[in-house]
Amino acid sequence: MKKQIMMILGVLSVLVLSGCGGSMSMNDTASSSPAAEATSGYGMEKSEKAEISDTADNADYDTAVDGSSNADAVKNAGEQASRKLIVTETLTVETREFDAFYTAVSQNVEALGGYIESSEISGALEYQDRYANFRIRIPADKLGEFVSAVDENGTVVYDSRSTDDVTLQYVDTESHLKALKTEEETLLTLLEQAKKLSDVFDIQERLTEVRYEIESYTSQLRVYDNQVDYSTVNLSVNEVARETSPEQKGFWAEASSRFSDRLYGVGRAFRGFGIWFIGNIPVFAVLAVIIILIVLLIRRQLRKKEKYRKNNDSQHTSDPAGREPKP
């Protein structure tokens, strides 16, 4: 009996790994393989076995009509199901009103039914150099509306969109999940009919594995659903004093704009230097005092050395007895 149970579990495992949806259904397996013999050993009546046999024949006929290849089944299901598209939008925006832009984006996200998954803000208000990175989830059908709202509140300098089609993966996951649920029902039926304790343990062990796989595939489908239903927007915001103009310009207009930008950049550099210099005047004052003290100390040492040298020279010019020479 234990060998028969192990054969059943082996057949069920093979069906799941093969995609579960090929030329043989679960009922047909139960009637034409050793699994049917094992099931009859748990006390099933002849009428019940006949009913299973009829069901298996009908399933075999339906399978023959629909197609005998698991790949064909997945392909057909993929064609009939709606496309599963994961859309990711990447935006870089410049704005002179950082706080107002942040408020507008937050309100738009909430109004469209989305949410901010993560955010990071850096920089200082006084220097007007703040920047932020946002990861935003927006309902897929509201993505265009959100991008338009961002463009209205700032200057979009970079816009990129990528689309990942996961239809086949989604359909394949659904197929595996359906097969595992069918196997779970079969295992529960065998568990009710099992009479030996060893058989019960074997079935429960396989049932635990099947339920774990069901949870895993269910979780994967939920992830797919979330990524498909909510598009991802990677938004980078830079605070600037002058926004980049997105309009097309002629030669002289563009040259004038470049000259003006460079002149403005030089002015900003001098402004930054002035702010830095004035802000560090206390430091410069302390450094100046320290330098003056060091200079005075060095000059004092030099004077001492000069005086000592002159004294030595005067001693060398005296007589050996140490008396001064007479004039």
XYZ file of C-alpha atoms in Angstrom:
327
model
C 0.000 0.000 0.000
C 2.841 2.386 0.820
C 4.364 1.759 -2.601
C 1.068 2.633 -4.247
C 0.854 5.899 -2.284
C 4.400 6.814 -3.318
C 3.513 6.114 -6.947
C 0.532 8.464 -6.666
C 2.672 11.237 -5.231
C 5.271 10.709 -7.961
C 2.676 10.963 -10.733
C 1.180 14.115 -9.221
C 4.624 15.725 -8.925
C 5.430 14.964 -12.573
C 2.161 16.557 -13.674
C 2.877 19.755 -11.726
C 6.440 20.091 -13.056
C 5.320 19.582 -16.645
C 3.049 22.644 -16.514
C -0.111 20.855 -15.515
C -2.368 21.415 -18.484
C -1.011 19.023 -21.103
C -2.561 16.084 -22.855
C -3.602 14.263 -19.680
C -5.932 15.641 -16.960
C -5.896 14.737 -13.292
C -9.007 12.556 -13.599
C -7.561 10.681 -16.545
C -4.416 10.032 -14.506
C -6.476 8.693 -11.653
C -8.270 6.175 -13.920
C -5.443 4.978 -16.189
C -2.402 4.968 -13.888
C -1.459 3.130 -10.688
C -3.050 6.075 -8.851
C -6.478 4.688 -9.720
C -5.578 1.305 -8.301
C -4.260 2.943 -5.142
C -7.442 4.975 -4.761
C -9.574 1.854 -5.084
C -7.634 0.355 -2.226
C -9.067 2.943 0.197
C -12.566 1.476 0.018
C -14.106 3.185 -3.026
C -17.221 1.546 -4.444
C -17.468 0.326 -8.038
C -19.980 3.019 -8.904
C -17.572 5.708 -7.723
C -14.744 4.200 -9.762
C -16.984 4.053 -12.795
C -17.906 7.694 -12.333
C -14.215 8.633 -12.155
C -13.545 6.564 -15.276
C -16.316 8.358 -17.188
C -14.990 11.710 -16.034
C -11.506 10.729 -17.157
C -12.800 9.723 -20.595
C -14.621 13.031 -20.971
C -11.536 14.929 -19.847
C -9.416 12.978 -22.336
C -11.844 13.874 -25.120
C -11.878 17.535 -24.196
C -8.106 17.560 -24.056
C -7.867 15.986 -27.498
C -10.185 18.632 -28.939
C -8.539 21.642 -27.287
C -4.955 20.538 -27.964
C -2.450 18.110 -26.498
C 0.489 20.421 -25.903
C 1.055 22.362 -22.704
C 2.924 25.016 -24.668
C -0.095 25.483 -26.937
C -2.350 25.828 -23.894
C -0.135 28.517 -22.403
C 0.089 30.302 -25.741
C -3.664 30.278 -26.257
C -4.277 31.459 -22.728
C -1.769 34.262 -23.235
C -3.520 35.393 -26.402
C -6.927 35.388 -24.749
C -5.837 37.080 -21.503
C -5.273 40.814 -21.281
C -1.701 41.927 -21.675
C 0.236 42.278 -18.429
C 2.459 45.323 -18.854
C 4.769 46.777 -16.192
C 5.451 50.441 -16.997
C 8.308 52.442 -15.448
C 8.608 56.208 -15.982
C 11.804 58.161 -15.217
C 11.600 61.955 -14.931
C 14.141 64.676 -14.132
C 12.627 68.065 -13.279
C 13.997 71.536 -12.570
C 12.078 74.032 -10.458
C 12.620 77.402 -8.824
C 9.861 76.773 -6.270
C 10.989 73.567 -4.575
C 8.502 73.645 -1.694
C 5.556 74.495 -3.933
C 6.527 71.751 -6.385
C 6.795 69.157 -3.608
C 3.355 70.135 -2.282
C 1.807 69.973 -5.758
C 3.297 66.541 -6.472
C 2.090 65.153 -3.137
C -1.420 66.436 -3.765
C -1.509 65.035 -7.305
C -0.323 61.628 -6.140
C -3.038 61.480 -3.496
C -5.743 62.769 -5.871
C -4.893 60.120 -8.490
C -5.027 57.275 -5.962
C -1.277 56.622 -5.855
C 1.298 56.739 -3.094
C 4.929 57.765 -2.521
C 6.904 54.574 -1.937
C 10.156 56.314 -0.958
C 11.619 59.834 -0.906
C 14.991 61.461 -0.251
C 15.629 65.217 0.055
C 19.048 66.898 0.398
C 20.585 70.355 0.099
C 20.146 73.712 1.818
C 17.423 76.326 1.382
C 19.775 79.316 1.653
C 21.941 78.064 -1.225
C 18.975 77.083 -3.437
C 20.612 73.769 -4.252
C 18.104 71.290 -2.851
C 17.381 68.107 -4.729
C 15.087 65.162 -4.143
C 14.510 61.635 -5.418
C 11.046 60.093 -5.268
C 9.777 56.616 -6.073
C 6.068 56.997 -6.757
C 3.403 54.402 -7.571
C 0.574 55.671 -9.787
C -2.424 53.718 -11.165
C -1.488 52.657 -14.683
C -4.459 54.404 -16.285
C -3.531 57.680 -14.515
C 0.145 57.765 -15.486
C -0.258 60.190 -18.380
C -2.288 62.560 -16.224
C 0.409 62.537 -13.538
C 3.220 63.249 -16.023
C 1.238 66.192 -17.398
C 0.763 67.562 -13.871
C 4.510 67.310 -13.219
C 5.249 69.158 -16.463
C 2.854 71.946 -15.473
C 4.540 72.531 -12.108
C 8.183 72.294 -13.241
C 10.466 71.969 -16.247
C 10.989 68.388 -17.412
C 14.541 68.050 -18.740
C 14.553 64.253 -19.042
C 11.714 61.796 -19.658
C 12.056 58.065 -20.285
C 9.516 55.242 -20.249
C 10.099 51.484 -20.323
C 7.529 48.699 -20.637
C 8.001 45.079 -19.562
C 5.517 42.521 -20.908
C 5.043 39.728 -18.330
C 1.944 38.160 -19.887
C 3.540 34.759 -20.532
C 5.077 34.602 -17.067
C 1.747 35.544 -15.528
C -0.182 32.906 -17.467
C 2.422 30.237 -16.705
C 2.247 31.067 -12.999
C -1.545 30.851 -13.080
C -1.305 27.455 -14.797
C 1.031 26.094 -12.135
C -1.193 27.463 -9.385
C -4.293 25.847 -10.857
C -2.530 22.493 -11.159
C -1.286 22.684 -7.584
C -4.784 23.399 -6.301
C -6.066 20.371 -8.220
C -3.320 18.256 -6.691
C -4.227 19.599 -3.250
C -7.841 18.500 -3.685
C -6.709 15.036 -4.796
C -4.369 14.703 -1.831
C -7.150 15.709 0.555
C -9.377 13.009 -0.927
C -6.638 10.403 -0.544
C -6.020 11.577 3.014
C -9.649 10.978 3.943
C -9.524 7.466 2.506
C -6.102 6.445 3.870
C -6.194 3.701 6.516
C -2.513 3.197 7.319
C -0.657 5.672 9.475
C 2.395 5.556 7.204
C 0.209 6.484 4.222
C -1.249 9.402 6.159
C 2.241 10.720 6.939
C 3.349 10.434 3.302
C 0.275 12.263 2.021
C 0.535 14.983 4.633
C 4.183 15.538 3.774
C 3.380 16.028 0.107
C 0.351 18.156 1.014
C 2.586 20.491 3.010
C 4.904 20.911 0.020
C 1.991 21.593 -2.310
C 0.502 24.218 -0.014
C 3.875 25.957 0.314
C 4.155 26.107 -3.482
C 0.596 27.438 -3.716
C 1.447 30.265 -1.337
C 4.604 31.051 -3.306
C 2.803 31.214 -6.665
C -0.054 33.217 -5.140
C 2.431 35.739 -3.749
C 4.112 36.017 -7.153
C 0.773 36.747 -8.820
C 0.075 39.458 -6.259
C 3.419 41.073 -7.040
C 2.640 40.977 -10.761
C -0.813 42.472 -10.159
C 0.624 45.315 -8.090
C 3.321 46.115 -10.640
C 0.824 46.026 -13.513
C -1.935 47.998 -11.767
C 0.446 50.635 -10.376
C 3.107 52.091 -12.663
C 6.421 53.149 -11.103
C 7.635 56.742 -11.463
C 11.259 57.562 -10.570
C 11.190 61.345 -10.114
C 14.319 63.471 -9.596
C 13.824 67.141 -8.677
C 16.561 69.805 -8.792
C 16.114 73.269 -7.304
C 17.633 75.897 -9.623
C 17.649 79.676 -9.855
C 17.057 79.543 -13.611
C 15.176 76.739 -15.320
C 16.366 75.216 -18.591
C 14.198 76.316 -21.492
C 12.840 73.326 -23.447
C 11.953 75.420 -26.523
C 13.815 75.109 -29.830
C 15.939 78.205 -30.581
C 17.777 79.683 -33.535
C 21.544 80.127 -33.698
C 21.737 83.655 -32.289
C 19.012 83.021 -29.746
C 20.799 79.914 -28.500
C 24.185 81.681 -28.457
C 22.671 84.578 -26.513
C 21.069 82.149 -24.108
C 24.368 80.317 -23.573
C 26.225 83.597 -23.014
C 23.585 84.705 -20.540
C 23.782 81.363 -18.733
C 27.575 81.534 -18.459
C 27.452 85.145 -17.283
C 24.868 84.169 -14.742
C 27.093 81.259 -13.668
C 30.049 83.615 -13.142
C 27.851 85.927 -11.105
C 26.677 82.992 -9.003
C 30.297 81.975 -8.452
C 31.257 85.455 -7.215
C 28.154 85.521 -5.069
C 29.065 82.183 -3.561
C 32.617 83.344 -2.928
C 31.360 86.511 -1.242
C 29.012 84.543 0.975
C 31.817 82.139 1.847
C 34.285 84.950 2.592
C 31.904 86.961 4.773
C 30.753 83.855 6.590
C 34.361 82.948 7.429
C 35.543 86.398 8.624
C 35.619 85.250 12.276
C 37.869 82.379 11.267
C 40.098 84.711 9.284
C 40.350 87.066 12.290
C 41.498 84.272 14.580
C 44.010 83.101 11.983
C 45.326 86.657 11.582
C 45.918 87.008 15.339
C 47.734 83.683 15.411
C 49.910 84.667 12.440
C 50.787 88.047 14.027
C 51.807 86.363 17.273
C 53.966 83.900 15.391
C 55.662 86.721 13.447
C 56.352 88.714 16.630
C 57.795 85.657 18.323
C 60.079 84.956 15.370
C 61.269 88.575 15.254
C 62.017 88.471 18.992
C 64.064 85.346 18.560
C 65.965 86.896 15.685
C 66.775 89.981 17.768
C 68.106 87.831 20.601
C 70.314 85.954 18.195
C 71.624 89.214 16.699
C 72.433 90.647 20.148
C 74.206 87.469 21.154
C 76.299 87.530 17.990
C 77.385 91.145 18.595
C 78.467 90.333 22.142
C 80.614 87.482 20.888
C 82.252 89.717 18.297
C 83.159 92.334 20.913
C 84.810 89.724 23.118
C 87.049 88.535 20.263
C 88.419 92.067 19.760
C 89.615 92.480 23.464
C 93.168 91.530 24.789
C 93.944 88.095 26.133
C 93.688 89.306 29.718
C 90.241 90.488 28.996
C 91.148 94.200 29.104
C 90.143 96.685 26.550
C 92.925 97.893 24.243
C 94.278 101.386 24.895
C 93.653 104.011 22.212
